[in-house]
Structure formats: structure tokens, C-alpha cells
Short mmCIF file of C-alpha atoms in Angstrom, two decimals:
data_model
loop_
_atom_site.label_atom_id
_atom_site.label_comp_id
_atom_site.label_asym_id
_atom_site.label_seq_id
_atom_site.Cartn_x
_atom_site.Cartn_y
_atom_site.Cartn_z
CA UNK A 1 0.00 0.00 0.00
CA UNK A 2 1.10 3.13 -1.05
CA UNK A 3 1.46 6.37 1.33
CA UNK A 4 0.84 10.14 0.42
CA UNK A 5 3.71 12.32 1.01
CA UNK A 6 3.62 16.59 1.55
CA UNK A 7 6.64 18.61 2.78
CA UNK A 8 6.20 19.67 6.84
CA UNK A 9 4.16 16.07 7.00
CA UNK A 10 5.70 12.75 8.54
CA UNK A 11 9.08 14.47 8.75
CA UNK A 12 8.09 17.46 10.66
CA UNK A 13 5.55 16.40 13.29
CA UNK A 14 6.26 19.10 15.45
CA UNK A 15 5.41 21.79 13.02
CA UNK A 16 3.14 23.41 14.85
CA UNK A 17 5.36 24.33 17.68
CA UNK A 18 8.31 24.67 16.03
CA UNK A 19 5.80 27.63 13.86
CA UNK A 20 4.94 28.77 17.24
CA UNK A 21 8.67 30.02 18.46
CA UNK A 22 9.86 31.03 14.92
CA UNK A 23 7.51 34.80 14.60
CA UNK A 24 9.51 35.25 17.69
CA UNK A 25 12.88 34.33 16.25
CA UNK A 26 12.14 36.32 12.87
CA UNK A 27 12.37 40.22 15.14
CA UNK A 28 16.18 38.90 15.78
CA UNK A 29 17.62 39.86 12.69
CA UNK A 30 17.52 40.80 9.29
CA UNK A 31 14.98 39.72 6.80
CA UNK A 32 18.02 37.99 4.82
CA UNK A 33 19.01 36.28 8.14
CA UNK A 34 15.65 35.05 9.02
CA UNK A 35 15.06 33.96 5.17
CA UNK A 36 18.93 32.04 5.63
CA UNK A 37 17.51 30.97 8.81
CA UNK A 38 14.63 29.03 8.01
CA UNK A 39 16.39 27.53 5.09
CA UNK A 40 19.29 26.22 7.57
CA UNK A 41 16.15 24.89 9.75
CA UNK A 42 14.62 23.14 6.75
CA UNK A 43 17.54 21.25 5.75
CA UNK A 44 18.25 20.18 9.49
CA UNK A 45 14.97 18.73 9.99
CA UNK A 46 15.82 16.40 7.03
CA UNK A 47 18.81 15.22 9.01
CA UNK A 48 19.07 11.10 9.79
CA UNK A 49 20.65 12.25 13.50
CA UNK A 50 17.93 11.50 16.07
CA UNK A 51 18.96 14.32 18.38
CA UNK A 52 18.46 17.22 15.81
CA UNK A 53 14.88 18.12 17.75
CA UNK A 54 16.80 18.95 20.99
CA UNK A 55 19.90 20.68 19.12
CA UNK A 56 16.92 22.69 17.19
CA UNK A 57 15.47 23.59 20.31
CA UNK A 58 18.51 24.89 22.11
CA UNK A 59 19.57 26.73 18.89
CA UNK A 60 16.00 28.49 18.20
CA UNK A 61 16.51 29.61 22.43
CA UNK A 62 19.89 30.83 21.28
CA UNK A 63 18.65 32.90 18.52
CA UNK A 64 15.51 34.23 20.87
CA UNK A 65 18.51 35.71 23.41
CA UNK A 66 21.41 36.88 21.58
CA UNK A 67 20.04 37.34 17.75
CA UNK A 68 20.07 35.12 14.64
CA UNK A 69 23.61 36.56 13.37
CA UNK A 70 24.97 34.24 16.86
CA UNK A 71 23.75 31.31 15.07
CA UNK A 72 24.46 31.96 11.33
CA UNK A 73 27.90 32.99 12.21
CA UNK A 74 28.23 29.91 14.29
CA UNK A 75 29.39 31.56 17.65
CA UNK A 76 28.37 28.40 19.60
CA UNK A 77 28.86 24.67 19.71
CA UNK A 78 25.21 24.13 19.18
CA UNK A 79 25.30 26.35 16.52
CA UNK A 80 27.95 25.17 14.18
CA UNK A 81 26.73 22.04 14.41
CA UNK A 82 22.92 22.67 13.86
CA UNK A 83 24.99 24.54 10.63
CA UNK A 84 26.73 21.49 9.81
CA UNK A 85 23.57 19.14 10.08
CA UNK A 86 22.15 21.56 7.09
CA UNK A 87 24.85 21.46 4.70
CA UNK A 88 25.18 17.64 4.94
CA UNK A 89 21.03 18.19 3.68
CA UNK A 90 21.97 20.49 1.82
CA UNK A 91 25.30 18.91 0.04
CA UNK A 92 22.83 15.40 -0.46
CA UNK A 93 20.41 16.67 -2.68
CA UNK A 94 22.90 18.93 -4.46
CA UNK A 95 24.65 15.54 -5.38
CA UNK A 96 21.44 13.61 -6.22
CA UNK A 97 20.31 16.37 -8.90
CA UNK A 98 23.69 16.76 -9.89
CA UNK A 99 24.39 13.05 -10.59
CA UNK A 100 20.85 11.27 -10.43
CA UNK A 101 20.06 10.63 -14.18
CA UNK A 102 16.89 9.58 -15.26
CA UNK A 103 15.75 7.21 -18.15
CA UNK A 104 12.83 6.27 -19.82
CA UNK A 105 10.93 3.09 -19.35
CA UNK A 106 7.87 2.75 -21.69
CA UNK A 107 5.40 4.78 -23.44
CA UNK A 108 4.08 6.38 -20.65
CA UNK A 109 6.21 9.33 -19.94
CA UNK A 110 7.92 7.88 -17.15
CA UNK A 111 11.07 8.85 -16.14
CA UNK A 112 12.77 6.29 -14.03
CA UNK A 113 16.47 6.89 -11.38
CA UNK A 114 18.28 5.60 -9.00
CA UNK A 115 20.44 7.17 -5.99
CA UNK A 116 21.79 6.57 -2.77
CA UNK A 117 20.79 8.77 0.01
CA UNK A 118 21.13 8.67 3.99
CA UNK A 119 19.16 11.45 5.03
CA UNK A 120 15.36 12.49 4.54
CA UNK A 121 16.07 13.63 1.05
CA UNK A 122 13.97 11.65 -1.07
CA UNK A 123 11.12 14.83 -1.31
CA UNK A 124 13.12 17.68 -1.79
CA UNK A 125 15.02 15.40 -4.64
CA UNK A 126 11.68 14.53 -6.02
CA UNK A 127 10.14 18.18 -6.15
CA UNK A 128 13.16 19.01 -8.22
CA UNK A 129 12.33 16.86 -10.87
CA UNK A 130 8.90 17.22 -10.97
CA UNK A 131 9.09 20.99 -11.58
CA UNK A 132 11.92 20.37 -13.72
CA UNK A 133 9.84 17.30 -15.89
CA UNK A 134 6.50 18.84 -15.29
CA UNK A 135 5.04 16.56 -18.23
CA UNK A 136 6.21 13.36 -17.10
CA UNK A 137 5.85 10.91 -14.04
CA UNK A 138 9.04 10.33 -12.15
CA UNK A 139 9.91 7.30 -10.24
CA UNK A 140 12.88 7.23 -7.84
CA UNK A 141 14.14 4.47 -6.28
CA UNK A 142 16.04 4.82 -3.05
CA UNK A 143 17.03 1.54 -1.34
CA UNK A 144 14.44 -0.47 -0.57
CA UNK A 145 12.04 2.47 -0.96
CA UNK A 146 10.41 4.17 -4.14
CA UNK A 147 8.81 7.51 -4.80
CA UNK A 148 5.92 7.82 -7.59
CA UNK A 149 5.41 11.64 -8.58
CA UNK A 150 3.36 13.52 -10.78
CA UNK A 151 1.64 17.17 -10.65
CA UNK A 152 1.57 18.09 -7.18
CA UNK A 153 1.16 14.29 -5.85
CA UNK A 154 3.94 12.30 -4.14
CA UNK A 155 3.78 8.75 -3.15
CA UNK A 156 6.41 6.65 -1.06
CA UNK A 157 6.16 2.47 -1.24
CA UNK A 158 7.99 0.08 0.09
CA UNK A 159 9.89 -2.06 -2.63
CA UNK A 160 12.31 -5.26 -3.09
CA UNK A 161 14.97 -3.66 -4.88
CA UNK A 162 16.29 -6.68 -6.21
CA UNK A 163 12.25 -6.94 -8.38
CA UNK A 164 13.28 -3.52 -9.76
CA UNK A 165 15.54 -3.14 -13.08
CA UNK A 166 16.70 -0.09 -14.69
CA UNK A 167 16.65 0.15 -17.97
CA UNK A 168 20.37 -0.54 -19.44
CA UNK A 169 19.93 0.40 -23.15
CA UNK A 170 21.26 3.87 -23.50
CA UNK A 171 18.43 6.09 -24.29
CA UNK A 172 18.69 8.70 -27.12
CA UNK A 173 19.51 11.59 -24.97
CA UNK A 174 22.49 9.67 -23.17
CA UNK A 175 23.65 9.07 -26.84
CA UNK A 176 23.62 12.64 -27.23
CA UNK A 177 25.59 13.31 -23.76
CA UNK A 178 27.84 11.01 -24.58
CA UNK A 179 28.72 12.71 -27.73
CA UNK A 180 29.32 15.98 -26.38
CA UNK A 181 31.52 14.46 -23.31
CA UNK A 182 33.65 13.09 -26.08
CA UNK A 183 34.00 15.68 -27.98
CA UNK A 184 35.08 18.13 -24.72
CA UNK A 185 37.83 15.16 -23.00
CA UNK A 186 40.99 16.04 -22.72
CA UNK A 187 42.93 12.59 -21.99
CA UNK A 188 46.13 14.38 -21.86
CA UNK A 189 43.92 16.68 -18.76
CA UNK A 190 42.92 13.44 -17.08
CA UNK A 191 43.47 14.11 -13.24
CA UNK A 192 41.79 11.27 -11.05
CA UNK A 193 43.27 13.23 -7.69
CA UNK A 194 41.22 16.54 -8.54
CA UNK A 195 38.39 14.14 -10.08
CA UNK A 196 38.16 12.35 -6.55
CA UNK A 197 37.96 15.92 -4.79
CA UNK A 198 34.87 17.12 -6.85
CA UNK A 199 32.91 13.83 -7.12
CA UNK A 200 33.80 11.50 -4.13
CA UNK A 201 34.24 7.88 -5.39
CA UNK A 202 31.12 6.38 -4.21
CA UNK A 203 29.04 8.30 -6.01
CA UNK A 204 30.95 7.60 -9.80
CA UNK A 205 28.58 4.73 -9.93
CA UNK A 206 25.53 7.28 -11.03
CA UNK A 207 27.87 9.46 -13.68
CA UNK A 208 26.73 8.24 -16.75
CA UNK A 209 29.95 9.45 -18.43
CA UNK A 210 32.54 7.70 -16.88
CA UNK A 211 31.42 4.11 -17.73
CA UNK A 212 32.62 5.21 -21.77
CA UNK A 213 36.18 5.88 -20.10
CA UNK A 214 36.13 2.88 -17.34
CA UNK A 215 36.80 5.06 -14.80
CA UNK A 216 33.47 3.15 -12.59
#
């Protein structure tokens, strides 16, 4: 049976109070800060950690006493790492749209991908391909888990991963990729050291370009 997803739904069910203490957070700073703020919140509540709620609530008390700039600038412990729970969020789905590449798998105008995430990601990833797809359905498979989305309408199942295949034949706009990756590669330029920096090794398995050099 499948389950209905929304952002600020299963993954935030202390919205309400968290809503609460933030109109009295937003008077400590700057419209930008605030803005920054809530972003930084947003990402940490994706977090896997099961202690972000308390870290949250001692940062948001922070930021009530001695201003948002305290926390943004990271003046305390519980501040830098409320910070550094975001941009692990944050750095997650930046790698998923970055590298997540999607193929077709029938008539249907389904796009189908794959990707390997450890935090709460699998929405946020989702509503980036939906608005960027906005005539197709997109199917993402995470694990053991799969999300179904079309329009406005997310759904989350439970799946046997091994009962799902992607499709292997390279679709026509791989084809094209592929073309223009050859025709830009430098092999005299190759630098695995600097290549390692920029796309950590675990994730080469979801770069469609690097198969054509066997670099995966």
C-alpha cells in the first residue's frame, strides 16, 4: 500500500510548535538572516541524526537571546553544528540532482532513477524533478524504498529492490551526452586526484559518463 507524502508532513511532526517560536525568532535579525535561517532549519529537519529536535530547540533559544547573526555565524557549539547538520542536507540533494540521471521506461512518460541517500532527502530530490519534468511521471528508487510523482502528488512504497531493473539500453539523450563528453575530454587533462575531490568515489557509480572511459 502506497502512502501520500507533503513537505512539513511525517518528517516534521512538530510543526506546529516549532511555527509557534519562529515569529519570535524572525524580530532577531535581518529579513536575509531570518530567510537564511529558516532555510538552515529546513535542511536540518531532514537530518538522519535522532537528536536534531533537541539541538533545534537549544539553537531556536539561542537565537531568541542573543540574535540570529549568533547562530548563522556559528558563535556556539550548538550552533555550528545545527549549521553542519544543514549542509550535509543540503550537500545530499545537491549531489542527487547533480548526478541522479533519469531514463525512460515505456510509453508512458515515465522517467525512471536511482540514488543513494542517507538522510530524509527523497522529497526535496523529487520536487526538483517534478518541476523540472513537469510533463512526465518520475519514479525514484532509493534503497528499498520508491517515490511515484506527478503534478503536485507524491507517493512513497515500500519495494524489493532486487524486483526492480533499470533500464540498461542507453536512451537517445544519453547518446547525445555522450557525444558531447567526447568531444570536450581532454585525456592528456585526465586528473583522477582533482576528479576524486569534486565527485567522491562512491558516487561515480551514477555518472553516466565515466562508464565510456572505465573510470566506474
Amino acid at each position: 500500500m502506497n502512502e501520500q507524502l507533503s513537505i512539513f508532513n511525517d518528517k516534521f511532526d512538530r510543526k506546529e510548535e516549532l511555527e509557534e517560536k519562529l515569529p519570535m525568532v524572525k524580530l532577531k535579525g535581518t529579513p536575509e538572516a531570518y530567510y537564511l535561517f529558516r532555510q538552515r532549519l529546513y535542511y536540518a529537519l531532514l537530518h538522519k541524526d535522532p537528536n536534531k529536535y533537541q539541538l533545534i530547540d537549544k539553537v531556536i533559544e539561542q537565537a531568541k537571546a542573543k540574535g540570529l547573526s549568533y547562530i548563522l555565524c556559528k558563535v556556539s557549539a550548538e550552533a555550528k553544528k545545527f549549521i553542519d547538520l544543514s549542509r550535509q542536507v543540503a550537500g545530499e540533494r545537491h549531489r542527487a540532482i547533480s548526478f541522479l540521471r533519469l531514463k525512460p521506461i515505456d510509453q508512458h512518460n515515465v522517467l525512471m532513477g536511482e540514488f543513494e541517500i542517507v538522510h530524509q532527502t527523497g522529497e526535496i530530490i523529487m520536487l526538483h524533478f517534478l518541476k523540472r519534468f513537469p510533463k512526465y511521471r518520475i519514479m525514484l528508487v532509493f534503497g528499498n524504498e520508491v517515490l511515484i510523482g506527478q503534478g503536485n502528488e507524491i507517493f512513497r512504497e515500500k519495494i524489493e529492490r532486487r524486483k526492480v531493473t533499470l533500464p540498461s539500453t542507453p536512451d537517445e539523450f544519453e547518446r547525445y551526452w555522450l557525444a558531447f563528453y567526447r568531444s570536450q575530454y581532454i585525456p592528456e587533462r585526465r586528473n583522477l586526484k582533482y576528479f576524486q575531490r569534486m565527485i567522491p568515489k562512491k558516487y561515480w557509480r551514477w555518472v553516466t559518463e565515466l562508464k565510456e572511459f572505465g573510470l566506474n
